[in-house]
Coordinates of C-alpha atoms in Angstrom, one line a residue:
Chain A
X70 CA 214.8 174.9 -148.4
X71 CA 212.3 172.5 -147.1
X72 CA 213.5 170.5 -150.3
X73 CA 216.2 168.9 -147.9
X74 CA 214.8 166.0 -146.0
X75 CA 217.3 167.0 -142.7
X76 CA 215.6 170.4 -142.6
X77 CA 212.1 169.0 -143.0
X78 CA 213.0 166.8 -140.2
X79 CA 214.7 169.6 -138.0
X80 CA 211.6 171.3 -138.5
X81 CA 209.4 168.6 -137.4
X82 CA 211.1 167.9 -134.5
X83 CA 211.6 171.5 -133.5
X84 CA 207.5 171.8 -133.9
X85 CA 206.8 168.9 -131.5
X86 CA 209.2 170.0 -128.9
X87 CA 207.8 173.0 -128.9
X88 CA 204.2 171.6 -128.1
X89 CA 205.4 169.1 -125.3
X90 CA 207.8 171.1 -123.4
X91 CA 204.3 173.2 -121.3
X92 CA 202.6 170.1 -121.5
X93 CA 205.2 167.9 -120.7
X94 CA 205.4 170.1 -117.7
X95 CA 201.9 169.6 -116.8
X96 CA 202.1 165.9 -117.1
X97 CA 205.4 165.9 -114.9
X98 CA 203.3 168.3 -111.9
X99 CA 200.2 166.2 -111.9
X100 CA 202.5 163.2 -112.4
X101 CA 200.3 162.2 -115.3
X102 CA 203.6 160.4 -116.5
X103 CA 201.7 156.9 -117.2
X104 CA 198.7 158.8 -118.5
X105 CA 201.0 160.4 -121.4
X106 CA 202.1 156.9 -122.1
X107 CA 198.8 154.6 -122.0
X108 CA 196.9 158.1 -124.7
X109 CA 200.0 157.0 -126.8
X110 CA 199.6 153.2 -126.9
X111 CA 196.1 154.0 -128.0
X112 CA 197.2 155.8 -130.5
X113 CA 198.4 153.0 -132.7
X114 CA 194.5 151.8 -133.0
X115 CA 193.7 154.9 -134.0
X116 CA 196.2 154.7 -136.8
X117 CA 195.0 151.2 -137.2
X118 CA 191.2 152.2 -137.8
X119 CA 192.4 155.6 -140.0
X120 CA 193.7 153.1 -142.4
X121 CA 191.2 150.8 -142.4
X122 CA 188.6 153.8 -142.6
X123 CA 190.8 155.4 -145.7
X124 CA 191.1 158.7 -143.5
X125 CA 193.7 160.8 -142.1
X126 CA 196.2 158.7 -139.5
X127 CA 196.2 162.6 -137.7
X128 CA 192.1 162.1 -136.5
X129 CA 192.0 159.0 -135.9
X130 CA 194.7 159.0 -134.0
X131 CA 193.5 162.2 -132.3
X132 CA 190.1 160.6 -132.1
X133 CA 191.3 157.7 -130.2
X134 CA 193.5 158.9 -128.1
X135 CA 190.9 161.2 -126.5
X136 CA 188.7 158.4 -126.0
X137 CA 191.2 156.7 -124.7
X138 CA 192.2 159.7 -122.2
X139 CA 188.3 160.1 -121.4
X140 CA 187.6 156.5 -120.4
X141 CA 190.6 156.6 -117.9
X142 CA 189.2 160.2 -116.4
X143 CA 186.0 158.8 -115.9
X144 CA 187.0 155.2 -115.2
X145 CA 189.4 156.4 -112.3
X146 CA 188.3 156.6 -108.5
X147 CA 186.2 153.2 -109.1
X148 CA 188.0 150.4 -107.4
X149 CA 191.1 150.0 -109.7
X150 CA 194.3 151.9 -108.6
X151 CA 195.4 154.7 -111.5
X152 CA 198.4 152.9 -112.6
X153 CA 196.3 149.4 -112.6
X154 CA 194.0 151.2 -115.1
X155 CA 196.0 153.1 -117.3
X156 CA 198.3 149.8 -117.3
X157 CA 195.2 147.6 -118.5
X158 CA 193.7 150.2 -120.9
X159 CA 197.6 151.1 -122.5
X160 CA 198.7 147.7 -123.5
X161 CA 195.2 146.7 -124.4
X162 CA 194.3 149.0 -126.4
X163 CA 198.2 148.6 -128.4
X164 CA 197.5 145.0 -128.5
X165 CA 194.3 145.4 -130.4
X166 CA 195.9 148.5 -132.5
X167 CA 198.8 145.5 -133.8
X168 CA 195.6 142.8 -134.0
X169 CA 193.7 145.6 -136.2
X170 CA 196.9 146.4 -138.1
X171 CA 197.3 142.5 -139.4
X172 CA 193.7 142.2 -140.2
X173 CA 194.5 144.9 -142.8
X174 CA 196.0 142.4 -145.5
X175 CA 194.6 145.0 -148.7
X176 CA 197.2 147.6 -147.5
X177 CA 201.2 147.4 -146.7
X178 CA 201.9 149.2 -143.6
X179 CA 205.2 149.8 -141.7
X180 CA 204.4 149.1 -138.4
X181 CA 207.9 150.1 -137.5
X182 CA 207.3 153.4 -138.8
X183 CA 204.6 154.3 -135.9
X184 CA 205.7 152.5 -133.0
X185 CA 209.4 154.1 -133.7
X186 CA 208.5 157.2 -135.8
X187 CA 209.8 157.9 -139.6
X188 CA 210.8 161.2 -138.9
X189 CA 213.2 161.3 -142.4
X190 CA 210.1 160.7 -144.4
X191 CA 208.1 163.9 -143.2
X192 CA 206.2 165.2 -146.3
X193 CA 205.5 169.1 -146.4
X194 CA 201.9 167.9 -145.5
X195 CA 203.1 166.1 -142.6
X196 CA 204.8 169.5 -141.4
X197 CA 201.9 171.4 -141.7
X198 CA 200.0 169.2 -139.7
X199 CA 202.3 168.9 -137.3
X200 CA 203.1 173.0 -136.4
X201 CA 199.3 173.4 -137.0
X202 CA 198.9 171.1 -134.1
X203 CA 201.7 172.5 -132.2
X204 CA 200.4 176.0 -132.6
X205 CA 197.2 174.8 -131.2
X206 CA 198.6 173.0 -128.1
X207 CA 200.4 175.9 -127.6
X208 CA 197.9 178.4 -128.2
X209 CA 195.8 176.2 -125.7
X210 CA 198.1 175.5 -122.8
X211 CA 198.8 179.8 -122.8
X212 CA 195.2 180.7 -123.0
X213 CA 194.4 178.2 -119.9
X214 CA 197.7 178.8 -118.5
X215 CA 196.8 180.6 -115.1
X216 CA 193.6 178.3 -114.3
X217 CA 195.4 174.8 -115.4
X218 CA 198.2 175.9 -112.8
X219 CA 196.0 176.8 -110.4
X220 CA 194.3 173.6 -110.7
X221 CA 197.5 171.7 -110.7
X222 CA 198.4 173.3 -107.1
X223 CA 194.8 172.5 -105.6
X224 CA 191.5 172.2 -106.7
X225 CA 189.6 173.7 -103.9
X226 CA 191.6 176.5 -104.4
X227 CA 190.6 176.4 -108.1
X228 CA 187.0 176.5 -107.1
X229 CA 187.0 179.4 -105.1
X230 CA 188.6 181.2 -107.8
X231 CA 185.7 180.4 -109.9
X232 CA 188.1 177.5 -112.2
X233 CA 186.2 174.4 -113.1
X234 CA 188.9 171.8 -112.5
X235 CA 186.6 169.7 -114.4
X236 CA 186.8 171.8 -117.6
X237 CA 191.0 172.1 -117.1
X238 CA 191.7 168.4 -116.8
X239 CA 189.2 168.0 -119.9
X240 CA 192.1 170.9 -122.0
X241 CA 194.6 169.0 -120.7
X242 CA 193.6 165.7 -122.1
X243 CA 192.7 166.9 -125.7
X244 CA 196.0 168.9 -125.9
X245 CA 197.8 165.8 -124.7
X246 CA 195.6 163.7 -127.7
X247 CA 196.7 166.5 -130.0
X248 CA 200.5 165.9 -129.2
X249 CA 200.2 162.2 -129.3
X250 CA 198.8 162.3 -133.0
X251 CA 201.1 165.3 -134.3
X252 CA 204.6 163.2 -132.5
X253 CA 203.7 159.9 -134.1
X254 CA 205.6 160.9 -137.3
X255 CA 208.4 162.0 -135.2
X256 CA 209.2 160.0 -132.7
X257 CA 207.0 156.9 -133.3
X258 CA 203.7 156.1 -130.0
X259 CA 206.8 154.2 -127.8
X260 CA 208.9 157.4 -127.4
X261 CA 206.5 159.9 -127.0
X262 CA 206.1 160.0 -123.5
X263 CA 210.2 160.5 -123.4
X264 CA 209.6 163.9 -125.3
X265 CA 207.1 164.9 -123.1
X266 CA 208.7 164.4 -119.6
X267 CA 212.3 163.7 -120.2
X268 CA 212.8 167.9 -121.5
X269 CA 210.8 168.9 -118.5
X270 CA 212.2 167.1 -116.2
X271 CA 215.8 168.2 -117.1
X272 CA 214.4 171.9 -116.7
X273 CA 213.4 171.3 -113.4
X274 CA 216.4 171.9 -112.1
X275 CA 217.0 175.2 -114.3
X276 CA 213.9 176.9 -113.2
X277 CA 212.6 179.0 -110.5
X278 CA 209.0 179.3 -111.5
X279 CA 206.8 177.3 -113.8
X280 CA 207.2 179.8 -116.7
X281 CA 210.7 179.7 -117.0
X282 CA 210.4 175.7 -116.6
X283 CA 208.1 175.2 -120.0
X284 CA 210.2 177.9 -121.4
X285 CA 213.6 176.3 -120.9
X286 CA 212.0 172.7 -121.3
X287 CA 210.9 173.7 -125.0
X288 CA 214.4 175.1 -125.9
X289 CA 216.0 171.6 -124.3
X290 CA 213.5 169.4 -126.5
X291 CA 214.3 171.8 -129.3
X292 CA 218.1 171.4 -129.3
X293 CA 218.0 167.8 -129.1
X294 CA 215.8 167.4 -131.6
X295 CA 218.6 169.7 -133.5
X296 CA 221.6 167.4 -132.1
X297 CA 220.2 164.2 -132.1
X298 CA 218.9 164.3 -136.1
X299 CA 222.7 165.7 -136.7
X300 CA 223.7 162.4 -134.3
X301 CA 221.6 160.1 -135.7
X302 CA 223.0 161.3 -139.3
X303 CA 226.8 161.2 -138.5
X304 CA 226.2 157.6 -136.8
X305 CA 224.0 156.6 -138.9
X306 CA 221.6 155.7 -136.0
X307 CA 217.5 155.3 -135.6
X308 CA 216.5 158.9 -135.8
X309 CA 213.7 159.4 -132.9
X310 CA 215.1 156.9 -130.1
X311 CA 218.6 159.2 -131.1
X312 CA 216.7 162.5 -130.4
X313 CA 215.3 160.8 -126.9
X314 CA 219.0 159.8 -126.1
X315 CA 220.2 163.4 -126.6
X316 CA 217.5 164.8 -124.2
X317 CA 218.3 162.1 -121.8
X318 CA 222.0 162.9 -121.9
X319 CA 220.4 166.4 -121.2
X320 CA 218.5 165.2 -118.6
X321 CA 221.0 163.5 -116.5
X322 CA 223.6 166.6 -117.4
X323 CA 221.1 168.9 -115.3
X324 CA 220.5 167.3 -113.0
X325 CA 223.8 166.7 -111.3
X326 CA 224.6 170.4 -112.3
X327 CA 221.6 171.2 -110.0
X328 CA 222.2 169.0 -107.3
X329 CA 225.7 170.2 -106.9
X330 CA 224.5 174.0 -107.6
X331 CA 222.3 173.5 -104.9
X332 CA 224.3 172.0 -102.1
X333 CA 222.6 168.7 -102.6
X334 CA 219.3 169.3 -101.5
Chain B
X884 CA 171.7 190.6 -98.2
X885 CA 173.7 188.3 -96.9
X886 CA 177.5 187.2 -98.7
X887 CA 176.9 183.8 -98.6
X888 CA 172.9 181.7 -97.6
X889 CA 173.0 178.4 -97.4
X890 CA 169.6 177.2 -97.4
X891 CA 168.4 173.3 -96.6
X892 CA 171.4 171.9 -97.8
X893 CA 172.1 168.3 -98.0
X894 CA 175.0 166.7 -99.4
X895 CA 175.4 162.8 -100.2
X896 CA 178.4 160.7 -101.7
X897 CA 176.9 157.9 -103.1
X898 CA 174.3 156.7 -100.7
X899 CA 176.2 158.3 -97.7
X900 CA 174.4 161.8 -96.3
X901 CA 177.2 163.5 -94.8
X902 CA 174.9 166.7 -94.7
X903 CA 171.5 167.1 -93.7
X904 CA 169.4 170.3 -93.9
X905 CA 171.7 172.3 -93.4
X906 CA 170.8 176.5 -93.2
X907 CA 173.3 179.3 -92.6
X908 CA 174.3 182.5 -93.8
X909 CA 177.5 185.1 -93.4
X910 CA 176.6 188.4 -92.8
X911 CA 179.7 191.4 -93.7
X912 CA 182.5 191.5 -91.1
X913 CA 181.7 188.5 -88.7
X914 CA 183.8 185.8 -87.8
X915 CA 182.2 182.4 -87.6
X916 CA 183.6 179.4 -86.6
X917 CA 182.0 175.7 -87.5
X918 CA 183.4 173.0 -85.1
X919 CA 182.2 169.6 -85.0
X920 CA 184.0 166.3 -84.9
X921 CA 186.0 164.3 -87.4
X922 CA 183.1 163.1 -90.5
X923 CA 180.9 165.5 -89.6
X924 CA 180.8 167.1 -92.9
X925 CA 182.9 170.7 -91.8
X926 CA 184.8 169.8 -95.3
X927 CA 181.8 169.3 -97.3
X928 CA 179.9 172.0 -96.0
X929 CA 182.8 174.4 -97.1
X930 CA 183.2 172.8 -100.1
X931 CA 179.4 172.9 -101.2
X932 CA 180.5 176.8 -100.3
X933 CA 182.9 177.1 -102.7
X934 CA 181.2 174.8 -105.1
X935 CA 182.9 172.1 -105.7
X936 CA 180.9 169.8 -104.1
X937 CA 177.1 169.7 -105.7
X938 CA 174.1 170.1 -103.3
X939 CA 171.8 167.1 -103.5
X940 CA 168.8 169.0 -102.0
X941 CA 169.1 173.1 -101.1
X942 CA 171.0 175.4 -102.1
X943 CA 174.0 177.7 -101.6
X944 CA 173.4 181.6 -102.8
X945 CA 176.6 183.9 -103.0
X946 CA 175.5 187.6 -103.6
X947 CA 176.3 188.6 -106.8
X948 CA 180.2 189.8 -107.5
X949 CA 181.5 188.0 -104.2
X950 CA 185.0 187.9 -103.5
X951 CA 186.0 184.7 -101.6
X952 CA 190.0 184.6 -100.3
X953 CA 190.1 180.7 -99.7
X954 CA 192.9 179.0 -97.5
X955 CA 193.1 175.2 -97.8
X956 CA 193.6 172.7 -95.5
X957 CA 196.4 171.7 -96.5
X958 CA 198.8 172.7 -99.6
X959 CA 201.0 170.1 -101.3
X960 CA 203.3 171.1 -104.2
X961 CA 204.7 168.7 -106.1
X962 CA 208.7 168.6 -105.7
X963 CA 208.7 168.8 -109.8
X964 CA 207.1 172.2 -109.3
X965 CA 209.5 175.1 -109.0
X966 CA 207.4 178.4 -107.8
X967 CA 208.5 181.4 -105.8
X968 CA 206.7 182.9 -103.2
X969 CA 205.9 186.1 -105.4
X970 CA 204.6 183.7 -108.9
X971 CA 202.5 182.3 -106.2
X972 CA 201.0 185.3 -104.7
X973 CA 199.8 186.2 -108.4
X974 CA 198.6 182.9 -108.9
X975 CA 194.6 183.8 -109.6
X976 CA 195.0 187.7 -110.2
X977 CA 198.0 189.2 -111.1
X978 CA 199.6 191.6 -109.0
X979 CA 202.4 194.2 -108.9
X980 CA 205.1 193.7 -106.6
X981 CA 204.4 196.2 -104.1
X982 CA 201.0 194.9 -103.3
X983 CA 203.0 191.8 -102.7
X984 CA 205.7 192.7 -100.5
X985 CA 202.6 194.8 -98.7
X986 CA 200.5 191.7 -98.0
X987 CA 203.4 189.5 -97.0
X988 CA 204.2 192.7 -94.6
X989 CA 200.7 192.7 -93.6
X990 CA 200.9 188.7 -93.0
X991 CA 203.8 188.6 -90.8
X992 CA 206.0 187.1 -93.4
X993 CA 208.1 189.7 -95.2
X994 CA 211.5 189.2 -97.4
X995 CA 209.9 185.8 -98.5
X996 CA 209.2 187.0 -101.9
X997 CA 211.9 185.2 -103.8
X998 CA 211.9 182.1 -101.6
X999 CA 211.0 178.9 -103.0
X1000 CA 206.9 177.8 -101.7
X1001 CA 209.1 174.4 -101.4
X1002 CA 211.6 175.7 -98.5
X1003 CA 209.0 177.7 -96.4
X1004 CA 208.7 176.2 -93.1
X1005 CA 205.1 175.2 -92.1
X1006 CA 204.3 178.5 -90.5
X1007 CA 205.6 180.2 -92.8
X1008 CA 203.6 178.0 -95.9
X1009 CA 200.5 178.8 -93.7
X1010 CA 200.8 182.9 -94.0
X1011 CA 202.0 183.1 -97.5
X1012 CA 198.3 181.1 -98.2
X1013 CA 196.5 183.8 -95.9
X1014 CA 198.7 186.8 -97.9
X1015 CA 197.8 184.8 -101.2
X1016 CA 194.0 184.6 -100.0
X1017 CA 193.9 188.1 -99.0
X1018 CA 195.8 189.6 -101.5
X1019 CA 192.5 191.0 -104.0
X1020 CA 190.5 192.3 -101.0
X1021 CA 188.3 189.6 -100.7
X1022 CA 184.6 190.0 -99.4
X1023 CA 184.7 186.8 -96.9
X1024 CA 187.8 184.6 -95.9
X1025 CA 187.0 180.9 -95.4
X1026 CA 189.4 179.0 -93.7
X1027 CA 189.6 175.0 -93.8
X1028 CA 192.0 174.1 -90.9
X1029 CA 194.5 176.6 -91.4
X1030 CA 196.3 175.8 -88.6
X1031 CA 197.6 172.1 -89.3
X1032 CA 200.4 171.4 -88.6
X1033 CA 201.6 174.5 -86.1
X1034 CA 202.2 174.4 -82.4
X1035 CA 199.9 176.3 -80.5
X1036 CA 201.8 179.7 -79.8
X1037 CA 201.9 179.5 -84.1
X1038 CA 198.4 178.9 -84.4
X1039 CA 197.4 181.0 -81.1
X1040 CA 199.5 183.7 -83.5
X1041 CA 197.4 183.0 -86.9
X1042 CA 194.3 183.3 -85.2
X1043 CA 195.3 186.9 -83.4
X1044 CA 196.5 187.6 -87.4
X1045 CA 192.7 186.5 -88.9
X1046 CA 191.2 188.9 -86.1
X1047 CA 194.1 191.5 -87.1
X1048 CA 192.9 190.9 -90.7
X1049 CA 189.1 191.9 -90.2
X1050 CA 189.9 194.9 -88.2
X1051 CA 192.1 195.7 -91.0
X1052 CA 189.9 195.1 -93.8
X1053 CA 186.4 194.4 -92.0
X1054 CA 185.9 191.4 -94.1
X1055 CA 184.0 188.4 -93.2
X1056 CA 185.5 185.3 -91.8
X1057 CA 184.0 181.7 -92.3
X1058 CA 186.5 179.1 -90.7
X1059 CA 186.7 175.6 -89.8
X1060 CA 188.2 174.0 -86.7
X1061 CA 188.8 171.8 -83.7
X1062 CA 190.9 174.1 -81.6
X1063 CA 188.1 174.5 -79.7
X1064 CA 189.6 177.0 -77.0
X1065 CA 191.7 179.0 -79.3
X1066 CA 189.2 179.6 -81.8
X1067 CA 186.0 179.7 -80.3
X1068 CA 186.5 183.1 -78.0
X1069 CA 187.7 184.9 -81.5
X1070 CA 184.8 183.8 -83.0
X1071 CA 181.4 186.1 -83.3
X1072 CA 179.2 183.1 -83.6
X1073 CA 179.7 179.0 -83.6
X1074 CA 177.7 176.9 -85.6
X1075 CA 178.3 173.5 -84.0
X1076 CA 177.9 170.7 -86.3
X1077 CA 177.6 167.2 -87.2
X1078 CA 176.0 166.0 -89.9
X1079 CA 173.5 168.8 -89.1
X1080 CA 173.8 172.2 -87.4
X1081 CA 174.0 170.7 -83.7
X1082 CA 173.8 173.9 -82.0
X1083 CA 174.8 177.9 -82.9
X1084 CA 175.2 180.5 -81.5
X1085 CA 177.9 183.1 -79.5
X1086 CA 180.9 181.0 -78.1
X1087 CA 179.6 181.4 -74.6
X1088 CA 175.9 179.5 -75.5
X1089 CA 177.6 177.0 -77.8
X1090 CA 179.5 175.8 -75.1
X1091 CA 177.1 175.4 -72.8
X1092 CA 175.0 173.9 -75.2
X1093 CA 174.6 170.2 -74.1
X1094 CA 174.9 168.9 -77.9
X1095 CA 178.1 170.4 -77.8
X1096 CA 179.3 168.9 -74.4
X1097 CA 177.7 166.0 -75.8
X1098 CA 180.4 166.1 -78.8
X1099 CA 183.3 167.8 -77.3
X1100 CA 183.1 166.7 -73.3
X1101 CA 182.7 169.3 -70.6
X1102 CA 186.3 169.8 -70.2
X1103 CA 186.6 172.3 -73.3
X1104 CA 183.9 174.9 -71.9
X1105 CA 186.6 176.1 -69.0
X1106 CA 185.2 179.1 -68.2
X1107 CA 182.7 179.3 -70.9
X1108 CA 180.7 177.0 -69.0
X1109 CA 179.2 179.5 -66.7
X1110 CA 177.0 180.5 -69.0
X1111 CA 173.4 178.3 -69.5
X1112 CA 170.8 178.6 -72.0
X1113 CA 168.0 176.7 -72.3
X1114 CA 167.9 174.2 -75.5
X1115 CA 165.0 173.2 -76.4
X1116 CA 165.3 172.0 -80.4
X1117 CA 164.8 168.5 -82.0
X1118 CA 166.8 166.6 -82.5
X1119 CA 164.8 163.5 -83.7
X1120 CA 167.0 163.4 -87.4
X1121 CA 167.1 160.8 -89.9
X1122 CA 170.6 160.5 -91.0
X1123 CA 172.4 157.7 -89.8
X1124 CA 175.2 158.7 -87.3
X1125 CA 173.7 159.1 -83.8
X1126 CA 175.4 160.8 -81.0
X1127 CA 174.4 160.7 -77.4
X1128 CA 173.3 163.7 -76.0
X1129 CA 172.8 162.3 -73.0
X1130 CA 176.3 161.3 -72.0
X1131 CA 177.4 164.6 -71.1
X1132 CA 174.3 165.3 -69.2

C-alpha cells in the first residue's frame, strides 16, 4: 500500500494536519500568527546547515527553528515592537538560509523543494519522521492541554493555579519547532504558517469550546490535505500551495456559513 | 499560622522599587482591603502573592496546601477563542455540572452555563470569574479590581456577594481597590499603601489616618472621620516617590 506515492503523500499530509490543527489553534488565540511564520523562515538555515553538516534536515531544522523561537521570546519586551522583531529575525535568518544554501557548491539541492515542499517524493523514512513528530506534538499539546489554555486566557490567573506560564510558552515553542521541521516535506517553510492557522481559523466559526475547535480544525486540515493532493493530481497543479488553496476555500466557506448562522454578529 | 506572610518584601523592575519593605499576613476568614493610589505597587504586591512577580529582597510564605481562588483585573478573550461559560468554570479543576450550575446559583448568575464567556455582559463576566474562583473551595480569595468596569449599584452588589461568600464559606478575602467608600466599611482591616504600607488598620483608623487623608483627601472619610488615632510611625523612606503628608493636615 504505501508502495503508491498518492497514498504516501495522503498519509503525510494527513500526519501534519493532524499536528497543526491544536497548535494552529494556540498560535491563532495568542495571535502568534507572525511567530509561526518567522520559526519557519529559519527553518531553511537549518536545512542549509543539516546539509552542510551531513546530518538529518529533521534536527537541524528542529534545532534552528527553536533557537530561532527562543531568541524572539527572550528578545521581545526590549524596545522593538513584536512584529518589528519577528519581521527582522524571519527574513534574516531566510536570507542567510538561501546565502548558506549557494555556498554549498559540493551538493545539488532543490531549493524549490523546501521553500514549496516535495510532498510526491515522501520516502517511507520521511513518513515515519513525520507521524513520529506529529504524535509527539500531539502527545505534547494534550498532556499540557489544561495549563497551556489557562495560560492563553491570563497569566496571573495561571499563576495562582500554580502554572508557570514561563514553562507553557517554552512547550509551545518546541512543538511549534517540531511542526515546522516535520511540514517542510509537505508543504515547503513558505506555506506552513497556512496549515497552521488557515484550518483553525475556519473552525472557529464551527466551535463552541476550544476542544471541539482543535478537533474540527484537524479534521478540516485533514480533508484538504485528502482533496487538494486528489486536486492537485486531476489539474496537474503544485501539490502543497494546492492543499493550502483547498483549506482556504474551506476557510472562507465557514465563515460566511457562520456569520449568516449567527445573524451576523 | 497564617495563609499567606509576607515578610520585608521589596519588589523592583529594573532600577524602579515599586515595593519597599513590605510585611503583611492573612489570617482565616478576614477580609482585607489594600487601597492606595495609581503606581503604588497594589498590582505588584498581589502579584508577588501569587508569584508571578519575584521578590527582590523578602519573602512571601503560603502555608502549605493553600488554595487561592484568584479574580483578575481584568479578563480579555481573544474573539478567536470560542469557550462556554461551563468549559470555563472547569478551566484549572475539572468539575461536574452540578457544582457548576451550584456556583453560578451561588454567584448570582444562573442559566449562563451554555452562554458564550464572549456575550456575557460586564457584570455578568465579573461573577462567572468569582463562581470560576470559588468554584474548588478555595482557602483565601484575592481580588485585583474586580469591579472595573460596573456602575456602582453592580459593584455595591459584588461587594455585598464577596461578604455573602465568606459567611458562606468563611474563607479569607485579600482584595484590591479604589472604591474607597464601598469597600472599606466591608473590609476587617485596610492596609493603606504606597510604595510601602502607609497606614493599617480597621476602616475607621485608616481613615483617620493622616497618611491616608494625605493620599485620598478628607472628603472620603465621611463619617469615618470621627474616629482619631494617634500616628506616630516613620515615615523617613528611601524610595523615590514622596507624598506630602502634610497637605491634608
Amino acid at each position: 500500500m504505501l508502495d503508491d506515492f498518492m497514498t504516501r503523500a495522503s498519509l503525510a499530509g494527513v500526519g501534519v494536519a493532524f499536528a497543526a490543527a491544536p497548535l494552529g489553534c494556540f498560535v491563532v488565540w495568542r495571535r502568534m500568527a507572525y511567530f509561526g511564520d518567522a520559526t519557519a523562515h529559519a527553518a531553511i538555515l537549518g536545512v542549509a546547515l543539516s546539509l552542510a553538516l551531513q546530518m538529518s534536515i529533521f534536527v537541524g531544522a528542529v534545532a534552528v527553528a527553536l533557537i530561532m523561537a527562543l531568541t524572539v521570546t527572550l528578545l521581545a519586551g526590549r524596545g522593538y515592537a513584536m512584529d518589528t522583531l519577528l519581521g527582522v529575525l524571519a527574513h534574516s535568518a531566510l536570507a542567510f538560509g538561501l546565502v548558506a544554501v549557494s555556498f554549498l557548491s559540493g551538493i545539488r539541492i532543490d531549493l524549490m523543494a523546501y521553500l514549496f515542499g516535495d510532498i510526491l517524493a515522501v520516502s517511507r523514512t520521511d513518513l515515519l519522521v513525520i507521524w513520529g513528530g506529529a504524535a509527539l506534538v500531539v502527545a505534547l499539546i494534550a498532556w499540557r492541554w489544561s495549563p497551556l489554555l489557562t495560560t492563553t486566557l491570563n497569566e496571573e490567573l495561571a499563576y495562582a493555579s500554580g502554572i508557570d506560564p514561563k514553562r507553557e510558552q517554552l512547550i509551545l515553542t518546541l512543538a511549534l519547532a517540531i511542526t515546522v521541521a516535520v511540514a517542510i516535506k509537505v508543504v515547503g517553510v513558505l506555506l506552513i504558517a497556512a496549515l497552521l492557522i488557515i484550518p483553525a481559523a475556519a473552525a472557529r466559526s464551527l466551535a463552541r469550546t476550544p476542544e471541539a475547535m482543535a478537533l474540527i480544525a484537524a479534521a478540516i486540515g485533514a480533508v484538504s490535505a485528502v482533496a487538494g493532493l486528489r486536486v492537485a493530481y486531476v489539474f496537474d497543479t503544485p501539490a502543497g500551495p494546492s492543499i493550502v488553496c483547498v483549506a482556504a476555500v474551506l476557510f472562507a466557506g465557514f465563515s460566511a456559513f457562520g456569520w449568516r448562522g449567527r445573524g451576523g454578529a | 499560622m497564617s495563609l499567606i506572610t509576607v515578610d520585608n518584601l521589596s519588589v523592583r523592575y529594573g532600577a524602579n522599587t515599586v515595593l519597599s519593605h513590605i510585611s503583611l499576613a492573612v489570617e482565616p476568614g478576614e477580609i482585607v482591603t489594600i487601597v492606595g493610589p495609581n503606581g503604588s505597587g497594589k498590582t505588584s504586591l498581589l502579584k508577588a502573592i501569587i508569584g508571578a512577580t519575584k521578590p527582590w529582597v523578602g519573602n512571601v510564605r503560603l502555608k502549605p496546601g493553600l488554595r487561592i481562588g484568584y479574580v483578575p483585573q481584568s479578563l480579555h478573550i481573544d474573539a478567536t477563542l470560542p469557550i462556554t461559560v461551563e468549559r470555563f468554570m472547569g478551566l484549572t479543576d475539572r468539575v461536574d455540572r452540578q457544582d457548576c450550575a451550584a456556583a453560578l446559583e451561588a454567584a448570582g448568575v444562573p442559566d449562563l452555563l451554555k452562554r458564550q464567556m464572549s456575550q456575557l455582559s460586564g457584570g455578568q463576566f465579573q461573577r462567572v470569574l468569582l463562581a470560576r474562583a470559588l468554584i474548588n473551595r478555595p482557602d483565601v480569595l484575592l481580588l485585583d479590581e474586580a469591579t472595573q468596569g460596573l456602575d456602582q449599584p453592580g459593584s455595591a452588589a459584588f461587594y455585598q456577594q464577596i461578604e455573602d461568600v465568606r459567611r458562606a464559606t468563611g474563607c479569607a478575602i485579600l482584595m484590591i481597590s479604589h472604591e474607597l467608600h464601598v469597600v472599606m466599611s466591608a473590609s476587617d482591616r485596610v492596609i493603606c499603601l504606597n510604595g510601602h504600607v502607609c497606614c493599617e488598620g480597621t476602616p475607621a483608623v485608616v481613615a483617620s489616618a493622616p497618611e491616608y487623608r494625605a493620599l485620598f483627601g478628607t472628603g472620603t472619610g465621611g463619617a469615618l472621620a470621627l474616629y482619631r488615632h494617634d500616628h506616630d510611625h516613620d515615615h523617613d523612606h528611601e524610595h523615590d516617590h514622596s507624598h506630602s503628608h502634610e497637605a491634608a493636615e
